[in-house]
Coordinates of C-alpha atoms and ligand atoms in Angstrom, one line a residue:
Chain A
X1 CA -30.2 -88.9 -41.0
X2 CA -29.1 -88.7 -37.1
X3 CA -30.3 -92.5 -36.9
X4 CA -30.1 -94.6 -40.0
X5 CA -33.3 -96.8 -40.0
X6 CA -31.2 -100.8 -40.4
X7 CA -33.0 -102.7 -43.7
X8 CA -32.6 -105.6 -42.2
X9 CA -30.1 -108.0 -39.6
X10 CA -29.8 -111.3 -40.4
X11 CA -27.7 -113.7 -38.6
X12 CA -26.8 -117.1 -39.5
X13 CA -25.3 -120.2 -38.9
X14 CA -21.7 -120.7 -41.4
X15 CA -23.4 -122.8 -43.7
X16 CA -22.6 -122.3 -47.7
X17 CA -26.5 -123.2 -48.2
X18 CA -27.4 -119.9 -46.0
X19 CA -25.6 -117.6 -48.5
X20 CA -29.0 -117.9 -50.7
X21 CA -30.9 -116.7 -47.5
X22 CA -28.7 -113.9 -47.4
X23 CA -29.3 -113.3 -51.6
X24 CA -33.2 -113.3 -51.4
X25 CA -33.1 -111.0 -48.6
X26 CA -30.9 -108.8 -49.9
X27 CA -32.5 -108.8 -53.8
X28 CA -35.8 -108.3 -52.6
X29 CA -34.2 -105.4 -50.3
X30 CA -32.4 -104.3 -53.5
X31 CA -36.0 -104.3 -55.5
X32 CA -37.6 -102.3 -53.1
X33 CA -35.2 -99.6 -53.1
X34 CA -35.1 -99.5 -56.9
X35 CA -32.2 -100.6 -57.5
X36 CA -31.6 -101.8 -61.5
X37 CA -31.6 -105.6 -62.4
X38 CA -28.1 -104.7 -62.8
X39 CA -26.9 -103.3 -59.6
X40 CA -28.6 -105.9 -57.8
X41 CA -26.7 -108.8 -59.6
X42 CA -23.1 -107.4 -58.8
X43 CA -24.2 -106.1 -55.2
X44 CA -25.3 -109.5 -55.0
X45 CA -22.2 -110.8 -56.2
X46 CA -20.2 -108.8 -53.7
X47 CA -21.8 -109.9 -50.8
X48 CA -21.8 -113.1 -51.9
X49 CA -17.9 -113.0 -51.8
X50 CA -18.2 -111.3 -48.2
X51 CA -20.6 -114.2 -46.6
X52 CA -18.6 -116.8 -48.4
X53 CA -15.6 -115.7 -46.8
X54 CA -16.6 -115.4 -43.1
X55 CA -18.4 -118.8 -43.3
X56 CA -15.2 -120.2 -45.0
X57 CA -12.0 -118.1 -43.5
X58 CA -13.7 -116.4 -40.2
X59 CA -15.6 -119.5 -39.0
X60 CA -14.3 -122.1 -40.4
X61 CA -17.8 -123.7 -41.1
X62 CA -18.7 -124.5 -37.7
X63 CA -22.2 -124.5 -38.1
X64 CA -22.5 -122.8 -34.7
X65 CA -20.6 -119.8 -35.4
X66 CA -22.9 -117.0 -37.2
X67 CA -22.3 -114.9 -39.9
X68 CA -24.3 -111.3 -39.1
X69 CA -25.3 -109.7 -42.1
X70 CA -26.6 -105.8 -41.6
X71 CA -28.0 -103.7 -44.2
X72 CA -28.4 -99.8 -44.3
X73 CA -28.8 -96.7 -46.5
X74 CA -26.5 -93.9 -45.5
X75 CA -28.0 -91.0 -47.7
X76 CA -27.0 -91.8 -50.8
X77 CA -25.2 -95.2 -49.6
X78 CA -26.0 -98.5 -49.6
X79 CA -24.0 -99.5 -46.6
X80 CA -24.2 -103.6 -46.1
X81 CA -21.7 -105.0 -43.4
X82 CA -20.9 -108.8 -43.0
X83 CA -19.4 -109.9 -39.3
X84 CA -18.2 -113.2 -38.8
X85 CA -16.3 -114.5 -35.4
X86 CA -13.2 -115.1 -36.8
X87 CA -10.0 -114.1 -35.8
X88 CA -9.1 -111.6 -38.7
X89 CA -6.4 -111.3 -41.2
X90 CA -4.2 -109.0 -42.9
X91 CA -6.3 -107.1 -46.3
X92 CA -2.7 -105.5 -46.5
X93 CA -1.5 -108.9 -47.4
X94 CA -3.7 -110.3 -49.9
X95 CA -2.2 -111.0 -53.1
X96 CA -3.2 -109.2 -55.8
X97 CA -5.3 -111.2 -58.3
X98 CA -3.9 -109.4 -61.6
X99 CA -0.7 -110.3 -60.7
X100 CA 0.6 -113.1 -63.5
X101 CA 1.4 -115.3 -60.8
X102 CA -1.5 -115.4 -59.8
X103 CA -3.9 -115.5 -63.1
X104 CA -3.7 -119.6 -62.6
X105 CA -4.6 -119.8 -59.1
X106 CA -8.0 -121.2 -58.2
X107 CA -8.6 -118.7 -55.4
X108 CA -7.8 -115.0 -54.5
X109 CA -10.3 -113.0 -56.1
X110 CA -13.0 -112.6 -53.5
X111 CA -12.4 -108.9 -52.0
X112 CA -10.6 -108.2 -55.7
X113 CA -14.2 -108.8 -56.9
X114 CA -16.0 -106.8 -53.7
X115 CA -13.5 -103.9 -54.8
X116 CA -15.0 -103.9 -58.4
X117 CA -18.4 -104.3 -57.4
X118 CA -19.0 -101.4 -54.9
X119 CA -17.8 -98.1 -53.8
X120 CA -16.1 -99.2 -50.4
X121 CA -14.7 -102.0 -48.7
X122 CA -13.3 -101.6 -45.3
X123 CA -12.2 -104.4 -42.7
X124 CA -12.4 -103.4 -38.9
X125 CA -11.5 -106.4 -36.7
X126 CA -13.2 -106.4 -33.4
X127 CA -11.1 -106.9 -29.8
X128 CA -11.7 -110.2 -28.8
X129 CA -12.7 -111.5 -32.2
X130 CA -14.9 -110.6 -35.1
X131 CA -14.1 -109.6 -38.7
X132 CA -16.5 -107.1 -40.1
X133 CA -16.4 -105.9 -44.0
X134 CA -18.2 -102.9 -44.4
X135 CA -19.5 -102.9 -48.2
X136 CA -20.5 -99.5 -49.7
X137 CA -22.7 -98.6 -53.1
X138 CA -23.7 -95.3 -54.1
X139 CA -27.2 -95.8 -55.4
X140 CA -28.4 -92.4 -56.4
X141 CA -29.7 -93.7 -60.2
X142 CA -31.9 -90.6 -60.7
X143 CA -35.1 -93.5 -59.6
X144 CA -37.2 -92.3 -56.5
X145 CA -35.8 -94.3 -53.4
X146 CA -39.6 -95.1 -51.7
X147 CA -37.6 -95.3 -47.8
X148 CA -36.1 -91.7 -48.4
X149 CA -38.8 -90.3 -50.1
X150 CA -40.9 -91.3 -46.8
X151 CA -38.8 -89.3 -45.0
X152 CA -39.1 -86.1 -47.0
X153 CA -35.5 -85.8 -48.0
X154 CA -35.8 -84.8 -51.0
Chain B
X1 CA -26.7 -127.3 -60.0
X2 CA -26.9 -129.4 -63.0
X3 CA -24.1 -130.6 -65.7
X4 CA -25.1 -131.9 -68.8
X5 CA -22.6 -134.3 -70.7
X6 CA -22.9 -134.9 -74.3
X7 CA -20.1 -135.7 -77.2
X8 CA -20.0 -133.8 -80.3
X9 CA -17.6 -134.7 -83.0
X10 CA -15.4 -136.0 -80.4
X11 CA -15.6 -133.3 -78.5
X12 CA -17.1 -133.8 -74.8
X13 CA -19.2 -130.6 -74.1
X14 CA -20.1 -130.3 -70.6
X15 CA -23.2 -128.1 -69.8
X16 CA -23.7 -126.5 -66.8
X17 CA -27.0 -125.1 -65.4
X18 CA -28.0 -123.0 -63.1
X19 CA -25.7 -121.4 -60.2
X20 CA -21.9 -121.9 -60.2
X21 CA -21.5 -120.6 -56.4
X22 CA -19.3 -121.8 -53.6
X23 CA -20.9 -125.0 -51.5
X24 CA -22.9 -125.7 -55.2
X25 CA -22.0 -126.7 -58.5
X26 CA -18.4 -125.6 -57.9
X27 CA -17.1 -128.8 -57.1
X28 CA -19.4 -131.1 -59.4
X29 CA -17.7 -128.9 -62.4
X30 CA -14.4 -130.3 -61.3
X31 CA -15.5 -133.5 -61.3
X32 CA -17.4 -133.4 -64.2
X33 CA -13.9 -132.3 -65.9
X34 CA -12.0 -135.3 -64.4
X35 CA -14.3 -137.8 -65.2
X36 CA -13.8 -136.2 -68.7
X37 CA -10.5 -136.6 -68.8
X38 CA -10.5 -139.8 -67.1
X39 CA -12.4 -141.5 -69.8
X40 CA -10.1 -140.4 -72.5
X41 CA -11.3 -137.2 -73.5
X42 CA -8.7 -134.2 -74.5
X43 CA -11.1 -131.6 -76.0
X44 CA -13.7 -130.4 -73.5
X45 CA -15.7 -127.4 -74.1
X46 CA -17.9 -125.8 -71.3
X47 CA -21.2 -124.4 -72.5
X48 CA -21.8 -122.1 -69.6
X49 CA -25.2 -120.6 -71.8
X50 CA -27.2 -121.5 -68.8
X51 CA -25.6 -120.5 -66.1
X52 CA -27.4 -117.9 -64.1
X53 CA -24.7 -117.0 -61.7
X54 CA -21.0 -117.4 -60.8
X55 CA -19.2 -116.5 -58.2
X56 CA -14.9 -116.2 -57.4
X57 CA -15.1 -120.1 -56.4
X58 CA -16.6 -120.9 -59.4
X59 CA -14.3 -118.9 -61.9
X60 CA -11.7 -120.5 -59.1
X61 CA -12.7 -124.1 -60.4
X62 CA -12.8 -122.7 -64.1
X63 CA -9.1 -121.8 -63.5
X64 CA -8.5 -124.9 -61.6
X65 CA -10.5 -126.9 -64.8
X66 CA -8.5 -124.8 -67.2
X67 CA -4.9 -126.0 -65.2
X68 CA -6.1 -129.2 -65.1
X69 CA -6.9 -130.5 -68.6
X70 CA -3.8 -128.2 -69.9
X71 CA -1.5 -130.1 -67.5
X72 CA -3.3 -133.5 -68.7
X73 CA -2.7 -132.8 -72.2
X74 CA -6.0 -131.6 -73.7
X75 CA -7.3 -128.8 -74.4
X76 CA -10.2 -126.5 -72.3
X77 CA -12.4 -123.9 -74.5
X78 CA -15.7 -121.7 -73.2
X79 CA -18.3 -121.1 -75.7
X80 CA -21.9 -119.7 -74.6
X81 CA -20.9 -116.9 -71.9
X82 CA -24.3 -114.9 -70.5
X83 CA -22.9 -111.2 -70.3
X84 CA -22.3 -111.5 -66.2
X85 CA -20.1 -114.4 -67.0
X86 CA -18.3 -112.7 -69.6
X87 CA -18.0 -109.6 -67.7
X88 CA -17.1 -111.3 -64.3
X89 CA -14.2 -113.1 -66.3
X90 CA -12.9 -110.2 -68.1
X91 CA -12.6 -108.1 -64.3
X92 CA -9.9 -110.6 -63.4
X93 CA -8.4 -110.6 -67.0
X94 CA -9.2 -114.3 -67.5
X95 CA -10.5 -113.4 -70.9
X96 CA -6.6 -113.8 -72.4
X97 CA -6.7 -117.2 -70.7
X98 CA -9.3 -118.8 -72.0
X99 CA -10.2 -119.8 -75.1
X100 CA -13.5 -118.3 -75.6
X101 CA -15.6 -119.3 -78.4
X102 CA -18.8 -117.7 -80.4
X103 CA -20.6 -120.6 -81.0
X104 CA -20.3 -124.3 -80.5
X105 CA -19.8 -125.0 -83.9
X106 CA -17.3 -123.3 -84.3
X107 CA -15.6 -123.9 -80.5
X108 CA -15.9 -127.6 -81.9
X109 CA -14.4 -127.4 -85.4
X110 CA -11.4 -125.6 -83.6
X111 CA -9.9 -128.7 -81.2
Chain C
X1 CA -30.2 -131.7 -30.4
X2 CA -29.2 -130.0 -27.3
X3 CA -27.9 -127.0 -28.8
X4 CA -31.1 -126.6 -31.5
X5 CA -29.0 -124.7 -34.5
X6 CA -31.2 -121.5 -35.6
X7 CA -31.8 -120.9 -38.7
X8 CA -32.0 -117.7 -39.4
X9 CA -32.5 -114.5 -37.1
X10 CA -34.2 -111.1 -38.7
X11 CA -34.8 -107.8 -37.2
X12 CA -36.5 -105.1 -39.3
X13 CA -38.3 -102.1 -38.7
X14 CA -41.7 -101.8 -37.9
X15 CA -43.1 -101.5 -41.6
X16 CA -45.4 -103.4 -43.3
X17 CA -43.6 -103.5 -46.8
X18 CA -41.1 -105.6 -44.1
X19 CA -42.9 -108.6 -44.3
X20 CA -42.4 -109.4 -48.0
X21 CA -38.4 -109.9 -45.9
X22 CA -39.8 -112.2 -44.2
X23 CA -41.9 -114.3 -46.4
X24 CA -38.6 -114.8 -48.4
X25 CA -36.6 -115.7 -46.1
X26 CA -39.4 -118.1 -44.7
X27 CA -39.8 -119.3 -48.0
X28 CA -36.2 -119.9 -48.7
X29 CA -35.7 -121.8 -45.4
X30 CA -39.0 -124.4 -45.6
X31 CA -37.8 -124.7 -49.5
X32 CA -34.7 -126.3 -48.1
X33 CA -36.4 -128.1 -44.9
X34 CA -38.3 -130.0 -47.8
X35 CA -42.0 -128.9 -46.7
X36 CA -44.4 -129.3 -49.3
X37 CA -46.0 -126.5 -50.8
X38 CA -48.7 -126.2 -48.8
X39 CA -47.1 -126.3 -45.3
X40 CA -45.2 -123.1 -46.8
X41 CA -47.9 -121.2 -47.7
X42 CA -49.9 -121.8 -44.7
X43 CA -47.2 -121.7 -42.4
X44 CA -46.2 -118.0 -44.6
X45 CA -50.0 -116.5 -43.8
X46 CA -49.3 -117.6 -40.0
X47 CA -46.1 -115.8 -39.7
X48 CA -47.4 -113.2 -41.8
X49 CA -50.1 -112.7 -39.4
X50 CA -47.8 -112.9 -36.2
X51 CA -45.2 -109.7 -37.8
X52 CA -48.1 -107.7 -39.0
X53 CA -50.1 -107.9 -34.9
X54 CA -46.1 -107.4 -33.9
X55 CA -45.7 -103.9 -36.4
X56 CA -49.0 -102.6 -35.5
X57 CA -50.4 -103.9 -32.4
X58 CA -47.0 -104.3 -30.2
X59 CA -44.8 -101.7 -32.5
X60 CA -47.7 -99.3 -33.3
X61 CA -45.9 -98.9 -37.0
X62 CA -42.9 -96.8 -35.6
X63 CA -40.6 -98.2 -38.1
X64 CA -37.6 -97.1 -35.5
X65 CA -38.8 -100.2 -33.5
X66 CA -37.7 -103.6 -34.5
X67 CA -39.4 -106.9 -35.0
X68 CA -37.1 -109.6 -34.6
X69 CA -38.0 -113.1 -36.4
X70 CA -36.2 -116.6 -35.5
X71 CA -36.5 -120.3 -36.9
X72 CA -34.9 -122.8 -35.9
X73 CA -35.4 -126.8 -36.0
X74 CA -35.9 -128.5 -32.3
X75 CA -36.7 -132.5 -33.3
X76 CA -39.3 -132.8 -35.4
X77 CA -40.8 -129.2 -34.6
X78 CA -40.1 -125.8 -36.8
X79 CA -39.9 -123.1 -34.6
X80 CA -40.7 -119.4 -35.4
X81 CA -40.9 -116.7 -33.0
X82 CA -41.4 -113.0 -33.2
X83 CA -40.6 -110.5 -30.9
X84 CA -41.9 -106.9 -31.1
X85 CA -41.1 -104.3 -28.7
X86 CA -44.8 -103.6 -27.2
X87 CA -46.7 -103.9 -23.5
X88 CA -48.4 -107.1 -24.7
X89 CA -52.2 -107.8 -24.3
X90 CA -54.3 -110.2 -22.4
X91 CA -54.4 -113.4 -25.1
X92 CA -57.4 -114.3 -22.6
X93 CA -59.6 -111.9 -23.8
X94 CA -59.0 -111.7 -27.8
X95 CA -62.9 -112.6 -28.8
X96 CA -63.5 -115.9 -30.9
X97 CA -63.8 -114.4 -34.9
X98 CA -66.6 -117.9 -34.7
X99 CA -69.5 -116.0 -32.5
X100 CA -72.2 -115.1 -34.4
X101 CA -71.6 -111.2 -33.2
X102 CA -68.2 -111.3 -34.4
X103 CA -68.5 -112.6 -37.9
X104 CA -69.3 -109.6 -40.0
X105 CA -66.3 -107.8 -37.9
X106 CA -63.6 -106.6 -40.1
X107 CA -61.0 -107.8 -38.0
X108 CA -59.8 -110.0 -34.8
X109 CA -58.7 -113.1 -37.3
X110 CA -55.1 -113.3 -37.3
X111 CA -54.3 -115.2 -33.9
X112 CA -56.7 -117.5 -34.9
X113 CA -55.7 -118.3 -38.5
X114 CA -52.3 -119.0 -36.6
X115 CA -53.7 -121.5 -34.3
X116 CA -55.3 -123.0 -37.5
X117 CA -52.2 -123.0 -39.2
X118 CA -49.6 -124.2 -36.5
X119 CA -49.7 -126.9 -34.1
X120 CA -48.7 -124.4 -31.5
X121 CA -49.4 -120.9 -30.6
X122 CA -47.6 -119.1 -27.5
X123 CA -47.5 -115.8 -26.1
X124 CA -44.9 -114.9 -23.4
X125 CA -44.4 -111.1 -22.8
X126 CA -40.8 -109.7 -21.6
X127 CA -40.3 -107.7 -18.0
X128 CA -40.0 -104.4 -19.1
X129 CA -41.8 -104.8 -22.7
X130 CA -41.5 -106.7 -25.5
X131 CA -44.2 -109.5 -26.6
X132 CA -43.2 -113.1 -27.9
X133 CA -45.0 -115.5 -30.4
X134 CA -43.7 -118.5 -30.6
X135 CA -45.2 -120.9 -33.3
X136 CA -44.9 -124.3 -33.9
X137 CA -45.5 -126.8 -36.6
X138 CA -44.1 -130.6 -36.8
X139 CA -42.8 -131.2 -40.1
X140 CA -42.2 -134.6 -40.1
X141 CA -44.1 -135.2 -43.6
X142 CA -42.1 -138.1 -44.2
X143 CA -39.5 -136.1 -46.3
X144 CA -36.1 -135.8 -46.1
X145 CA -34.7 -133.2 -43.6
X146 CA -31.2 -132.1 -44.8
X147 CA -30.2 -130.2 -42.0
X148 CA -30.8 -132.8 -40.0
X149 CA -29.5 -135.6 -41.9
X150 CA -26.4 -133.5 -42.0
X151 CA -26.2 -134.3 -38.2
X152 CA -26.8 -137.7 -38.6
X153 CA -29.5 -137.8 -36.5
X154 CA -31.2 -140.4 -38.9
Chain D
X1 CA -51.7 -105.9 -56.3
X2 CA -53.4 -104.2 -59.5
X3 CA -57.6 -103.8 -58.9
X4 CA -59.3 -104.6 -63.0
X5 CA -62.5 -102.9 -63.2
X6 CA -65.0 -103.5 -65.7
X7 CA -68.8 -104.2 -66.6
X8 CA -70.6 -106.9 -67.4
X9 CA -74.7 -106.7 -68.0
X10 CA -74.9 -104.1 -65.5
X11 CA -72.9 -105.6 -63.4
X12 CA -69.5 -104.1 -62.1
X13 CA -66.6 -106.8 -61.7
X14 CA -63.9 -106.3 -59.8
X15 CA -60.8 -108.3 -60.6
X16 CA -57.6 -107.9 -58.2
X17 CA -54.5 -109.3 -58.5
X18 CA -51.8 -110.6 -56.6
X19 CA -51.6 -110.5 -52.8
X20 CA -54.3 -108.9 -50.4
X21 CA -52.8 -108.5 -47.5
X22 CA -52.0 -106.1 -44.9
X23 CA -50.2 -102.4 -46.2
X24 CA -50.9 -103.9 -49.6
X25 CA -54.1 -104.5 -51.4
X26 CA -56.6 -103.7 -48.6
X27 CA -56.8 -100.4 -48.8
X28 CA -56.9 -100.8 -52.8
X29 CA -60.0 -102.9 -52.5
X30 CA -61.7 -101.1 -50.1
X31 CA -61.3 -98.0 -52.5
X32 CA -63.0 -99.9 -55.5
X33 CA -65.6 -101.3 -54.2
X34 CA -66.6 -97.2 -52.2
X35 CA -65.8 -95.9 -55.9
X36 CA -68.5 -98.6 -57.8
X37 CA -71.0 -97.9 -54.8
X38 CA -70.4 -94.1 -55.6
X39 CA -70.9 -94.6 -59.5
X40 CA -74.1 -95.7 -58.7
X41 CA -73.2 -99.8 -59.3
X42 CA -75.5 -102.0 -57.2
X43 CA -74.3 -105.3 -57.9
X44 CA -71.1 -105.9 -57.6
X45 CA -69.0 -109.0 -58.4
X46 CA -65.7 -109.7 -57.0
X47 CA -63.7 -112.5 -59.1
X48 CA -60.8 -113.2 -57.0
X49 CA -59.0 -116.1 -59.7
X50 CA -55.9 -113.9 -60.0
X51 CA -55.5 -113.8 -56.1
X52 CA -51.8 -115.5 -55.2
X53 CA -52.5 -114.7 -51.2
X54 CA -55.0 -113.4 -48.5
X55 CA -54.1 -112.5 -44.8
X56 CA -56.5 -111.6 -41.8
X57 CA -56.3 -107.7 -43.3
X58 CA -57.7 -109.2 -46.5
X59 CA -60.4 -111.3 -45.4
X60 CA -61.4 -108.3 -43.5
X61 CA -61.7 -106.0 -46.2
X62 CA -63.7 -108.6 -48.0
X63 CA -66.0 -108.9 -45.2
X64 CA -66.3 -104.8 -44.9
X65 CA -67.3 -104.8 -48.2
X66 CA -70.3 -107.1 -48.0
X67 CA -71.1 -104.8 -45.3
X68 CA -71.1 -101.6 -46.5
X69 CA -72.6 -102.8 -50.2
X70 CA -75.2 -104.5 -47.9
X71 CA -75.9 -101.3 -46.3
X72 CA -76.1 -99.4 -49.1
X73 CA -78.4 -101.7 -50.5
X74 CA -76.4 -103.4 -53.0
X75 CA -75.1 -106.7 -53.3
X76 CA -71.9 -108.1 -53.6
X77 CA -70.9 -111.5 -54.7
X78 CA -68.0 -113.7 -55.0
X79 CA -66.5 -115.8 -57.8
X80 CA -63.3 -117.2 -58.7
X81 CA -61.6 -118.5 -55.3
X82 CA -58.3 -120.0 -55.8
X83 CA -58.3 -123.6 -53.7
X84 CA -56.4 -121.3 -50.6
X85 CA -58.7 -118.3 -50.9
X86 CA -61.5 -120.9 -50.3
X87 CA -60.0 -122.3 -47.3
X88 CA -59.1 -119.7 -45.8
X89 CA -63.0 -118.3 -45.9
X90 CA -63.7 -121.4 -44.7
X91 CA -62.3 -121.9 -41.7
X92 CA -63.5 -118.6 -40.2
X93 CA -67.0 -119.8 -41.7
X94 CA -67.3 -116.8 -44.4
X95 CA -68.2 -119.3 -46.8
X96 CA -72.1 -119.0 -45.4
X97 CA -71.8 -115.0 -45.1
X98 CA -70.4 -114.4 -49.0
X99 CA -72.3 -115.8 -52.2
X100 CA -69.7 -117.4 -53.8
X101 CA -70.5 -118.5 -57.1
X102 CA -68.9 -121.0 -59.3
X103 CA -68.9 -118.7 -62.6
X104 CA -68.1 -115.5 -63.6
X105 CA -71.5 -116.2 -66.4
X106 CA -73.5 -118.1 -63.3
X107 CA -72.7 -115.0 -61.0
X108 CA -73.3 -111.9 -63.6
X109 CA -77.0 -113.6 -64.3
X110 CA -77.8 -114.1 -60.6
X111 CA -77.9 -110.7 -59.4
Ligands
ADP1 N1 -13.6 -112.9 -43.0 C1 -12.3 -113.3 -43.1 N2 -11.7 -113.8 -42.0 C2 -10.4 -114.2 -42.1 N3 -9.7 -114.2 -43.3 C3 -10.2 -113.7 -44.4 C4 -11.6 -113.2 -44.4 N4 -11.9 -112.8 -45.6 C5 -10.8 -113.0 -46.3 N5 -9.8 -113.5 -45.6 C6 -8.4 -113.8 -46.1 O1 -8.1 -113.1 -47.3 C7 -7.8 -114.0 -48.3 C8 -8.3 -113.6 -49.6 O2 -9.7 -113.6 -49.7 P1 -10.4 -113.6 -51.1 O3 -9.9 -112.5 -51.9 O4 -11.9 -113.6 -50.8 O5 -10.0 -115.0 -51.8 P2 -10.3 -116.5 -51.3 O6 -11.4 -116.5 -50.4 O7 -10.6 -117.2 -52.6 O8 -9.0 -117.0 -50.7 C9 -8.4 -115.4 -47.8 O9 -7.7 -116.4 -48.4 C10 -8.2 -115.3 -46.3 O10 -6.9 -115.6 -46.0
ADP2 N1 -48.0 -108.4 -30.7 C1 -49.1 -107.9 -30.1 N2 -49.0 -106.8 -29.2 C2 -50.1 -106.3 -28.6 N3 -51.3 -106.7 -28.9 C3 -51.5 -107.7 -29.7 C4 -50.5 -108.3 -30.4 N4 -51.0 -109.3 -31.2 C5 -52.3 -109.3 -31.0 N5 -52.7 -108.4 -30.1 C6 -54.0 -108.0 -29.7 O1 -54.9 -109.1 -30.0 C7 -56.0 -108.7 -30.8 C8 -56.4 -109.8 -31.8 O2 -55.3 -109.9 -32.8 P1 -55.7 -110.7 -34.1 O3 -56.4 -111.9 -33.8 O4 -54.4 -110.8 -34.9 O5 -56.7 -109.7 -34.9 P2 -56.4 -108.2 -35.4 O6 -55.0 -108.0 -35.5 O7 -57.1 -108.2 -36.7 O8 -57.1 -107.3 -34.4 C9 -55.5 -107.4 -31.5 O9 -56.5 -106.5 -31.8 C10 -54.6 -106.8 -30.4 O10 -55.4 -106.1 -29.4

């Protein structure tokens, strides 16, 4: 596909009450590309994690600042990429979660959990500002995807 | 977000319903559990059987919970985890932590 | 408000499976403005209406084109508009679905069941293409408005 | 949406479900009611109670099939309308174009 047809874009102010804009969206997304009750919950899950953490760590929940959410299918990929306007961190940094240090903390398992529940995660941090995660499923379950079928791929 | 309190056997058994998720129900656990302990209580279960969905904050603030009532002297079981729950706990080996329970009966016999 | 917060922003491609996205996201978002049921489903079949004229009549079903839908809050007024990527049309000249000759037709009702639906009902058409419905509904219904209270506006 | 087809007294009643509206369900109705015309049915009742939602694409195949079972010679009739349904043939003053009949009984009996 030379020009991958974008699901949806959603953008939104850094509210914790938007992330269950972002979850219908995305389930009833999920459902149409027949995606298992499953898949759906921990997708869900994951990009949960990824909104939470650009309304929390990238904009600091100024209301004002959006949170751009952006979902694709590559071929066989799911492709769903939060951006926030945040200044960015260090992924090399983040402590790992497993650790037994860390077993009692109350926080730290966010991207540990994106990790588990896709393919891919990848951070790019824009010039100027802007942290985009880049979340990747493989959703070839063997069930007809209708949006590929439409395009005679297979 | 919903939490039901009841007391069985001397035992308070907080019930959460519904979506333990950043911005909801994540903090009204923790309170639930200091207002627990507050009022005397050392043996709190959590009967998460009706919880539809959790996410990092909320095992965060089951964590925090768990800290919290250890470090207060009492003691913090699970009983009642939906297969997500159970699943999302095991990923980040929290299993070995908490005291998870097969029924309430039995989570309550055991303080 | 001088800086009216939006809601949420969509884009999608111009199909009409799309607008089950939108009624979700609709739904969600008057769910938590506290409108009754009925404003949600009438105000649903108006936007409903307005996506479907932009995929087919502005976007002619090329599902490379977007339709971009906004809400946002401005005082006691919901705000939607949608934007499709067409040369417009003369709003003048869409016949009345009332007139005895146009009853029986089997179509020409959607702009209409949006002025039913909304207290407001404006086109605006972009230099260059692209045609703009805005809709607008007062929701003060008595109710609670959390974003706003939020703001402390009350 | 689903279309249920069945007979009553010589009657053919068709009963869809869940949301006409456009890219959805339109088509589907226009179909059934060509296919009972094409069977030979005259009379045809449509019982919309199982109808969640109706857009401009809807109406409109509902009004293009009283005309073409009016031009045919048949007669189609209405029954069932959810409170919103109703309204919504109201306002664009259907509600004097359709028969719309209070019972499915009442309806099958007055053809
Ligand atoms: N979008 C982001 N912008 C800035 N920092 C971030 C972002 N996402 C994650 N981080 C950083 O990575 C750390 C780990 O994130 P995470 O694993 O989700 O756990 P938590 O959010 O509970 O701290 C955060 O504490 C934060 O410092
Ligand atoms: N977004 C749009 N772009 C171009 N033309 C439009 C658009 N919306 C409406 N129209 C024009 O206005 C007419 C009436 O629209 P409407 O009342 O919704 O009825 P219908 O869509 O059934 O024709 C359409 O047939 C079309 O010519």
């Amino acid at each position: 596909m030379s020009r991958p047809e974008c699901q949806f874009h959603l953008a939104l102010g850094s509210r914790f009450e938007n992330i269950e804009l972002v979850q219908v969206v995305l389930d009833e997304s999920l459902r149409r590309l027949a995606c298992d009750d499953d898949t759906r919950y921990w997708v869900g899950i994951a990009v949960r994690e990824a909104v939470a953490n650009a309304i929390k760590h990238g904009n600091h929940l100024d209301p004002g600042k959006k949170v751009e959410i952006d979902l694709r299918v590559e071929g066989e990929d799911l492709i769903i990429s939060v951006l926030d306007e945040g200044n960015g961190f260090d992924p090399g940094r983040v402590a790992d979660p497993l650790q037994p240090e860390n077993l009692l903390k109350p926080d730290g398992r966010g991207i540990f959990y994106m990790g588990k529940f896709m393919d891919g995660v990848e951070y790019r941090f824009r010039d100027g500002g802007g942290t985009e995660v880049t979340l990747r499923k493989r959703i070839t379950s063997g069930v007809a995807i209708p949006e590929r079928n439409q395009e005679g791929e297979r | 977000m919903k939490i039901g309190v009841r007391q069985r056997q001397g035992v308070t058994v907080l019930e959460p319903k519904g979506k333990i998720t950043i911005g909801s129900g994540d903090i009204a656990l923790r309170d639930s559990v200091i207002e627990a302990l507050d009022s005397g209580s050392r043996k709190i279960l959590i009967n998460l059987k009706d919880v539809s969905t959790i996410d990092s904050s909320g095992i965060g603030e089951l964590v925090a919970a768990y800290t919290t009532v250890t470090n207060r002297g009492g003691k913090l079981k699970l009983v009642g985890l939906p297969p997500k729950v159970s699943d999302i706990l095991q990923i980040t080996q929290l299993v070995t932590v908490f005291e998870v329970m097969e029924s309430e009966e039995e989570a309550v016999d055991s303080f």
